[in-house]
XYZ file of C-alpha atoms in Angstrom:
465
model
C -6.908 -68.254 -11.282
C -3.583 -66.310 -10.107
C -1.810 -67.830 -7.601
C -1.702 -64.648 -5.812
C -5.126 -64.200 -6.393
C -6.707 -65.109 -2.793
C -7.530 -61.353 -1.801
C -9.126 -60.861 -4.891
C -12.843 -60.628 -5.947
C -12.349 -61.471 -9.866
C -10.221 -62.668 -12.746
C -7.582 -60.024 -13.571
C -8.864 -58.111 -16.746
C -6.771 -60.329 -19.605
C -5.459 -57.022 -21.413
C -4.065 -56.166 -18.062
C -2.554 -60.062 -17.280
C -0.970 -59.834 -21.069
C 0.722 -56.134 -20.200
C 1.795 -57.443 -16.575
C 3.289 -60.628 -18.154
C 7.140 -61.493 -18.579
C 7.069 -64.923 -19.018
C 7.543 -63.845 -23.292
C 11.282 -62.881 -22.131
C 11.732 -63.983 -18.660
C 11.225 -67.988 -19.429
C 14.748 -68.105 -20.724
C 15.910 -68.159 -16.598
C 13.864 -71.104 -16.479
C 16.968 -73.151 -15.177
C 18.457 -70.558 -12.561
C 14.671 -70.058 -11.141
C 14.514 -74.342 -11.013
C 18.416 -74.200 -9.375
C 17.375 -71.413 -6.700
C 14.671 -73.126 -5.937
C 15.851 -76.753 -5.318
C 18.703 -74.963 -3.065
C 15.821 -73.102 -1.157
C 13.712 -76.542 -0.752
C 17.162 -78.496 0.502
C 17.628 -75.387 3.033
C 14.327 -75.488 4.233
C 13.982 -79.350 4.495
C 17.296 -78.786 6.761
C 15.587 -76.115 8.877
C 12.856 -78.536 9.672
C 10.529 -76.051 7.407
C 9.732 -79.080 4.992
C 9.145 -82.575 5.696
C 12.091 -84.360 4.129
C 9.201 -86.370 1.734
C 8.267 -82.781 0.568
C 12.142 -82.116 -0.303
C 12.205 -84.972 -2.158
C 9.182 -84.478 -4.032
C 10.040 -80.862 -4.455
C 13.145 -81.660 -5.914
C 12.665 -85.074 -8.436
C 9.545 -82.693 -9.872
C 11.790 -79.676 -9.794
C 14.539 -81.873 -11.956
C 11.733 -83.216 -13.815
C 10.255 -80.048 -15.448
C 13.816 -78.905 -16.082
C 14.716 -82.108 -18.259
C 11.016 -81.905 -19.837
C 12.190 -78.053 -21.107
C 15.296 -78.298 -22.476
C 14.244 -81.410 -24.620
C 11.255 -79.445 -25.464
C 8.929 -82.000 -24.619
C 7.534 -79.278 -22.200
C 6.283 -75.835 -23.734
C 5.872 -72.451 -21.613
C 2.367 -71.707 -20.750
C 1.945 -67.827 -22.890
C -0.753 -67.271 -19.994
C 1.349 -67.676 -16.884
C 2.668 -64.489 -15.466
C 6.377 -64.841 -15.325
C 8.177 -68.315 -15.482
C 8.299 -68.281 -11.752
C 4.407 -68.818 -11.653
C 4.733 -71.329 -14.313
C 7.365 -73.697 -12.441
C 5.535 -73.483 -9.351
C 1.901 -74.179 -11.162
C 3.410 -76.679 -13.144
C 5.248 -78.416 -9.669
C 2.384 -78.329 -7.911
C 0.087 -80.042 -10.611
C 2.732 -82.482 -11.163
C 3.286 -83.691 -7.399
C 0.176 -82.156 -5.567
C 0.243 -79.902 -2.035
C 4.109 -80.313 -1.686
C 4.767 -78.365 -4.660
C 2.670 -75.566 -2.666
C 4.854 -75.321 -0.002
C 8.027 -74.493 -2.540
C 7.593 -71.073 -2.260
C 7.542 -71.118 1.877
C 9.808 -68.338 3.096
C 10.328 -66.257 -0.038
C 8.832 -63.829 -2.010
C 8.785 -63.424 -5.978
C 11.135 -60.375 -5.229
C 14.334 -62.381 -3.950
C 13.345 -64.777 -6.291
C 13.829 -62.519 -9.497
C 17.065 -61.217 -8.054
C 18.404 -64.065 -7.364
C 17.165 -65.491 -10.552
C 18.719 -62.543 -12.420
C 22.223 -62.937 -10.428
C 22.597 -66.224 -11.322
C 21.274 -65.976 -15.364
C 23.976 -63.122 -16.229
C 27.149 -65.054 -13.489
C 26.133 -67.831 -16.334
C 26.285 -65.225 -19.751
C 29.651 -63.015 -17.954
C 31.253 -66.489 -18.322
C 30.150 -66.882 -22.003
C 30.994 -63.073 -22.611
C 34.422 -64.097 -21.573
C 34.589 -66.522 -22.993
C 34.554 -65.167 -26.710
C 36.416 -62.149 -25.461
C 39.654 -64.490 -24.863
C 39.289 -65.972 -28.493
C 39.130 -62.848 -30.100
C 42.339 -61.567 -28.260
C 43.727 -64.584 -29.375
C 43.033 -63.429 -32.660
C 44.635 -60.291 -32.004
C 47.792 -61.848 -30.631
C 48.130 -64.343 -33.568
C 47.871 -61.539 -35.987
C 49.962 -59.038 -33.977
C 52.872 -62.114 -33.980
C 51.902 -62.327 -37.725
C 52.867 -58.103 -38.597
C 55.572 -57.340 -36.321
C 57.166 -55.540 -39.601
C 54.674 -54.757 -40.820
C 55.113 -50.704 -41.694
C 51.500 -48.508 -41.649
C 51.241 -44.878 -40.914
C 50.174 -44.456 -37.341
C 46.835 -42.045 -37.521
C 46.024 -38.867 -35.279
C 42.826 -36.361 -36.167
C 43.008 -39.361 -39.090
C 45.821 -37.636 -40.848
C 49.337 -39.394 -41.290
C 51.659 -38.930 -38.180
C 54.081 -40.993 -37.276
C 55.023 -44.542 -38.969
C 53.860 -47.914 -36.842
C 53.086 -51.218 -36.961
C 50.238 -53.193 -38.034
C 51.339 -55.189 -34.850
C 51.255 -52.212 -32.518
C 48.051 -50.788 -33.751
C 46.368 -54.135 -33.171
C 47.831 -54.660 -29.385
C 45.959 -51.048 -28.593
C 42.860 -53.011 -28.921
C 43.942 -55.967 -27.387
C 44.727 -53.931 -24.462
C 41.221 -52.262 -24.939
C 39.379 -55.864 -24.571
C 41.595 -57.242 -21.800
C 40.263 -54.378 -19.623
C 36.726 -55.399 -21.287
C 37.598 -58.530 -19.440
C 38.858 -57.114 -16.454
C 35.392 -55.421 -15.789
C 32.772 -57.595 -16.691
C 35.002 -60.465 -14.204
C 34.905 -57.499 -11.498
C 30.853 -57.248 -11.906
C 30.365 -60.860 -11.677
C 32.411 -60.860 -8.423
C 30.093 -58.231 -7.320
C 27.393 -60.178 -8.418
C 28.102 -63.482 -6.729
C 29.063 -61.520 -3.812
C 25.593 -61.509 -2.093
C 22.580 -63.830 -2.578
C 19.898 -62.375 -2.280
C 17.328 -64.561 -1.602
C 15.430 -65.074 2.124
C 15.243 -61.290 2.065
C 11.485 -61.950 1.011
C 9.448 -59.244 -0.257
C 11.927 -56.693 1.274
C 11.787 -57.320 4.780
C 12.718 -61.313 5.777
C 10.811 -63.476 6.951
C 9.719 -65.456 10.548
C 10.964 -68.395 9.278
C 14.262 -70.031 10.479
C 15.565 -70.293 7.564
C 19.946 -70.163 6.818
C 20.510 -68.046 4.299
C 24.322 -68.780 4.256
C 23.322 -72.326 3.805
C 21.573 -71.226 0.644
C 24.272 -68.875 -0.593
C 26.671 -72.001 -0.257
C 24.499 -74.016 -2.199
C 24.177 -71.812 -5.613
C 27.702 -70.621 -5.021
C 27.645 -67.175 -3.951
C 30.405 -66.026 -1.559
C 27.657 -64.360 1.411
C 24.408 -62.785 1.309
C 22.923 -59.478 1.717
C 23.364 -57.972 4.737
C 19.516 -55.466 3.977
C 16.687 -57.014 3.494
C 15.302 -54.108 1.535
C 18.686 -54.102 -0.438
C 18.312 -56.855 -1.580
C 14.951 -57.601 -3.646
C 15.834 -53.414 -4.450
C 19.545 -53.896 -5.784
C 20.107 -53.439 -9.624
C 23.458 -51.957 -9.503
C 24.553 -55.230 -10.896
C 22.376 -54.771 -13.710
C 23.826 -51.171 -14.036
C 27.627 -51.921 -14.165
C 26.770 -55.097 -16.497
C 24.859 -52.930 -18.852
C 28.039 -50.497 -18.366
C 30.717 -52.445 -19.129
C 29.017 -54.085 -21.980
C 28.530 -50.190 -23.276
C 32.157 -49.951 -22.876
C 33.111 -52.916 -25.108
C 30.309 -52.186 -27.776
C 32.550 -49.070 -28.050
C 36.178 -50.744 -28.448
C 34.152 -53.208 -31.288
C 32.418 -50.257 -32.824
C 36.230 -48.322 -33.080
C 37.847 -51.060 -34.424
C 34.458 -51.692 -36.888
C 34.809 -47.817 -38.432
C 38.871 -49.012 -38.808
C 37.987 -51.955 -40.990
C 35.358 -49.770 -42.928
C 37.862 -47.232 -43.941
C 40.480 -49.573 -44.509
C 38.466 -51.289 -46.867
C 38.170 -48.694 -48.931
C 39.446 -47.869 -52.033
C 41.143 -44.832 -50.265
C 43.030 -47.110 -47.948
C 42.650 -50.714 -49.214
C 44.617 -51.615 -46.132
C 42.324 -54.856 -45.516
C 40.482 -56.658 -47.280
C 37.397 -58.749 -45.756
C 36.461 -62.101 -46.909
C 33.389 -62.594 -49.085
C 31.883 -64.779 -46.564
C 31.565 -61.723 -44.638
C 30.849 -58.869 -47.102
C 28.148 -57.782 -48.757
C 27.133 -56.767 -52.128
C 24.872 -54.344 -54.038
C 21.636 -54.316 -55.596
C 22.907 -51.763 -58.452
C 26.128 -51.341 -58.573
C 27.901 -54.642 -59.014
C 31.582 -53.535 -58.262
C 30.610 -53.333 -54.632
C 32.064 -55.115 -51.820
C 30.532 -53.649 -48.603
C 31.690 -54.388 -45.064
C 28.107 -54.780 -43.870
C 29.100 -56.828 -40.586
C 31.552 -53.993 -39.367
C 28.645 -51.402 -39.845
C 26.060 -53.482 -37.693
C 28.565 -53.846 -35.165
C 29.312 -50.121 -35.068
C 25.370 -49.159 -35.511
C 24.102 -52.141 -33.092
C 26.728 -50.415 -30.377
C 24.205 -47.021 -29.760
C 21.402 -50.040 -29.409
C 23.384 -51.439 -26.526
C 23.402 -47.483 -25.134
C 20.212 -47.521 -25.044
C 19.425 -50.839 -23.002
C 22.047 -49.322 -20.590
C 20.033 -45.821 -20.758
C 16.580 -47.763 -20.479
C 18.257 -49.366 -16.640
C 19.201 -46.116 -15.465
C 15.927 -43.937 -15.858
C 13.998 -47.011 -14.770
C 15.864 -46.746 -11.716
C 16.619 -43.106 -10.905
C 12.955 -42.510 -9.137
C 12.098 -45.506 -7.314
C 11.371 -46.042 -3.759
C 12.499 -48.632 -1.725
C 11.672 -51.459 -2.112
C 10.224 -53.395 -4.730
C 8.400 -51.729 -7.663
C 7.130 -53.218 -10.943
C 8.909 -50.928 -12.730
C 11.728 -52.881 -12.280
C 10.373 -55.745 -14.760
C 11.950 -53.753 -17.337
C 14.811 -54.383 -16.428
C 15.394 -57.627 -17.992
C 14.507 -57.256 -21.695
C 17.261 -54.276 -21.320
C 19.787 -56.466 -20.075
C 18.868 -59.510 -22.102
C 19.178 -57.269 -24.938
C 22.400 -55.709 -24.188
C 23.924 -59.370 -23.571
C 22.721 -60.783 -26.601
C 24.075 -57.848 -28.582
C 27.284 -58.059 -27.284
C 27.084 -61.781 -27.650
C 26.565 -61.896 -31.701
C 28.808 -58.802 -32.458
C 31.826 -60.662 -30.599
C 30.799 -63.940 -32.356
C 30.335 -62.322 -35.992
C 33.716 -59.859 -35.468
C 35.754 -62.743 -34.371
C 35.652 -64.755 -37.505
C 35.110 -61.192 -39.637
C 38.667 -60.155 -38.970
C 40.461 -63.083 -38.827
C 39.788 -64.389 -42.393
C 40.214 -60.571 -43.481
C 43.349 -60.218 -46.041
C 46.188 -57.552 -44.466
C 47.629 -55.506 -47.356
C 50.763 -54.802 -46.377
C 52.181 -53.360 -49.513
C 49.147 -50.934 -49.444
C 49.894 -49.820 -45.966
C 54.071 -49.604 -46.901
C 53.147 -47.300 -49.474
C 50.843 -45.031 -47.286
C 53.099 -45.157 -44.631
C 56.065 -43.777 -47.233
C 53.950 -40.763 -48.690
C 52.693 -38.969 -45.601
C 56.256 -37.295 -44.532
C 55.356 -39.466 -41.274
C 59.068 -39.485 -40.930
C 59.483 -35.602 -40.082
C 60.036 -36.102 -36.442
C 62.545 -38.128 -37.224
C 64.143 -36.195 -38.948
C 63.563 -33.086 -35.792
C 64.755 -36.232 -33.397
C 67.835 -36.601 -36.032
C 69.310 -33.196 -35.745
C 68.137 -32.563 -31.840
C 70.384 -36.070 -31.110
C 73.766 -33.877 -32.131
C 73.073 -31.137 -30.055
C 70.344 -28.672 -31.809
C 67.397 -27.637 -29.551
C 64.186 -29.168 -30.108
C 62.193 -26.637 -31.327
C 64.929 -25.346 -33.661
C 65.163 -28.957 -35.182
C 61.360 -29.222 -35.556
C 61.216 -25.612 -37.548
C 63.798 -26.897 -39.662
C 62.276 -30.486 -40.591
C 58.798 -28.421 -41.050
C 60.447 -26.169 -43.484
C 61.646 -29.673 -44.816
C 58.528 -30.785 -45.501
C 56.914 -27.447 -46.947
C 60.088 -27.848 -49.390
C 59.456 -31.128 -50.161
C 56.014 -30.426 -50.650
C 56.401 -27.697 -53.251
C 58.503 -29.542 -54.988
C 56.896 -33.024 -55.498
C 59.631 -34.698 -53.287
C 59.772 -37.135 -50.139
C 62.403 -36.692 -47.423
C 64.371 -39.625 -48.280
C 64.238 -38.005 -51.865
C 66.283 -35.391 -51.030
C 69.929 -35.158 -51.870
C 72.192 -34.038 -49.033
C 73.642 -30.708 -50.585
C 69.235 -30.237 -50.656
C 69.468 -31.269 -46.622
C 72.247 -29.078 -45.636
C 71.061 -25.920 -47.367
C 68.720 -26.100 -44.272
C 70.780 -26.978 -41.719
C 74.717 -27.564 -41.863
C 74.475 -30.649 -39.334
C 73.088 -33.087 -41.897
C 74.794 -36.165 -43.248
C 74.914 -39.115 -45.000
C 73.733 -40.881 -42.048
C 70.282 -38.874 -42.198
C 68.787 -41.373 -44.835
C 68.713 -44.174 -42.864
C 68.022 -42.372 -39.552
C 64.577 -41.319 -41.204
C 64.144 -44.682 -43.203
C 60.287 -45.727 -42.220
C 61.883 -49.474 -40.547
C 64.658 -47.443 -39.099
C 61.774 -44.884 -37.563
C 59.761 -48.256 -36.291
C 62.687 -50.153 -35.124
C 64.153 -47.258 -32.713
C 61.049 -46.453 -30.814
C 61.828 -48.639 -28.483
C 60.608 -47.052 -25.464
C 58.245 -49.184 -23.242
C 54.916 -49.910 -24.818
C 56.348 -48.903 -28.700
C 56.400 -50.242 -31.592
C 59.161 -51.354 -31.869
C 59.153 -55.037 -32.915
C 61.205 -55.948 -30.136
C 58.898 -54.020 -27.528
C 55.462 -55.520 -29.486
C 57.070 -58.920 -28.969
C 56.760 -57.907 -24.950
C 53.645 -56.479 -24.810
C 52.122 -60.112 -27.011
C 53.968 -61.767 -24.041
C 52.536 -59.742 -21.717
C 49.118 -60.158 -22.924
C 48.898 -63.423 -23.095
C 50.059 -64.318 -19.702
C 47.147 -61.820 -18.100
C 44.824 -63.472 -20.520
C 45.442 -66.384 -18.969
C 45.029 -65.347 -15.505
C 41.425 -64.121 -16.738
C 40.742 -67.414 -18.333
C 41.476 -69.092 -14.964
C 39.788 -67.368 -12.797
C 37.039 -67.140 -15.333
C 37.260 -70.977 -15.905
C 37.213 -70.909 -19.410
């Protein structure tokens, strides 16, 4: 029989217990529901709630049936309703009436939320975790191609030259603000504890909630009753954020695919992490890259799932809010294996940097430069860009590059052009004086690794790992 099943007349129908269930996904916060609860027994042992012999009991069972699970000498019961029921059940057949009196003062409401806060504080860290080594990555790499010459892409045609270096610090700038907001939502998840708010609306008990908060680490608790068992905003900006980084890997992803094709050949990805085909035996397809960019609209969807769930619910508690969890489990796990499989993807992938030289030389990338050339000794602007366009519209009529030109060629278009012209629009000369803040310039990528890597290591301290 339920444990909550005193006001009832008969056995819940068992097609009805199976679709009310969630111990199939919820059992994996089997150790934040035993750590809220052996902070709840301590508080209420202190508050004179519990006899100190029922602490004690309460808590050597507690740290019993945690030990027995993780050495999987203790299996999850597939009939219990959710794996608070099962701890509970399983404490109170273990040590008798005490383990009845656990759940004194709370409600399965503040216990899921609180269960819930303290699971995904736990996966942030790991999220962070594997964010900082794949920045790391990107920094290595970055140090790796300062010189390294590639056409820098916009409406993915040719426009101006770059580095490798640069383009990779635009997404290491991406996942340090990846980092920035899933260490914001944890703050705002350990911000308030909410359990002792009950089923929505506290309890008689004496109980000290701060004392509780203290204990599992949170910095206060929440200051509505109904707010708390009702709040999934956490859940919301997790799901969020985690949307937002599923995006910066799925960008980066569609990169690698096009530069690993024969149209780019820019990169080349280990066969450890490519795949092949059942037909046509020259291929070499960047299967990994494509998961990541199709598994991202997957992690959408989890974050999708939270928000309708939520949009028409009354206060407080509702059971539509089980779903929440095998969204948010999902979206954490997804995020989870694409960072783990993309980390090791791109850093054993091959940079071809004659490939991209050569790219970089045939796109006329150099035509502002040569408009910047002629506007530096005194000719407006716009008159200097007409003239390099006409340049190019020359050159391309003609089967020629800029730098192919010979001067008398130049000058026919405009008088102000001289021998100094060929290495003002030489593609290293073009990288070398963008040196404006945040360029690519090798001298101003060298900054922004420094940069980087001193704010990644404010978010790995503060992160703790």
């Amino acid at each position: 029989m339920a444990l909550w099943a005193g006001r009832f007349s008969k056995e819940i129908d068992k097609q009805v217990n199976d679709f009310n269930s969630s111990i199939s996904f919820d059992n994996r916060m089997f150790e934040q529901d035993i750590r809220g609860s052996i902070a709840h027994a301590t508080m209420l042992a202190q508050q004179g709630i519990l006899s100190p012999a029922d602490r004690d009991a309460i808590v050597a069972g507690l740290t019993g049936i945690l030990a027995d699970l993780k050495e999987g000498s203790l299996l999850f019961d597939p009939d219990a309703e959710d794996i608070h029921m099962f701890v509970e059940a399983e404490l109170t057949a273990r040590i008798g009436d005490a383990g009845k009196r656990l759940h004194t003062a709370r409600s399965r409401n503040d216990q899921v939320a609180l269960d819930m806060k303290l699971y995904f504080h736990d996966e942030i860290g790991a999220l962070l975790g594997t964010c900082g080594q794949l920045i790391e990555v990107l920094l290595e790499k970055a140090r790796e191609h300062l010189d390294t010459v590639m056409p820098g892409y916009t409406h993915l045609q040719r426009g101006q030259p770059t580095t490798f270096a640069h383009h990779l610090m635009a997404y290491v700038q991406m996942f340090l603000r990846d980092m920035d907001r899933l260490q914001d939502c944890d703050r705002r998840i350990l911000h308030t504890m909410p359990l002792g708010s009950g089923a929505g609306f506290g309890t008689t008990y004496p109980i000290d909630r701060e004392m509780t908060a203290q204990l599992l680490g949170f910095a206060g608790i929440s200051q509505n009753s109904i707010d708390g068992v009702s709040d999934r905003d956490y859940a919301l900006e997790l799901a969020s954020a985690l949307s937002i980084l599923m995006m910066h890997l799925s960008r980066f992803s569609e990169e690698i695919i096009l530069w690993c094709s024969w149209e780019f050949q820019f990169l080349e990805l280990d066969d450890a992490f490519s795949t092949g085909s059942s037909i046509m035996p020259q291929k070499k397809n960047p299967d990994v890259a494509e998961l990541i960019r199709g598994k991202t609209g997957r992690v959408y969807g989890d974050l999708m799932t939270l928000l309708t769930m939520m949009k028409g619910l009354p206060l407080a508690y509702n059971k539509d809010m089980q779903e929440d969890k095998e969204a948010l489990f999902d979206a954490v796990d997804t995020a989870k294996l694409c960072l783990s499989t993309f980390l090791p993807m791109f850093q054993t992938a091959k940079v071809r940097k004659d490939n991209m030289r050569q790219a970089a030389a045939k796109g006329f990338i150099n035509a502002t430069d040569c408009a910047d050339y002629l506007a530096k000794k005194g000719v407006p602007f716009r008159d200097a860009y007409q003239v390099s366009g006409k340049l190019v519209a020359f050159c391309i009529a003609h089967g020629k590059t800029l730098e192919e030109l010979e001067l008398p060629q130049l000058q026919q278009f405009h008088p102000l052009f001289a021998e100094d012209v060929y290495s003002a629009i030489a593609l290293e000369t073009c990288v070398k004086e963008r040196k404006s803040a945040g360029g690519p310039a090798p001298e101003q990528v060298q900054k922004q690794i420094a940069w980087a890597k001193d704010v990644l290591a404010s978010y790995q301290q503060a992160a703790g790992v």
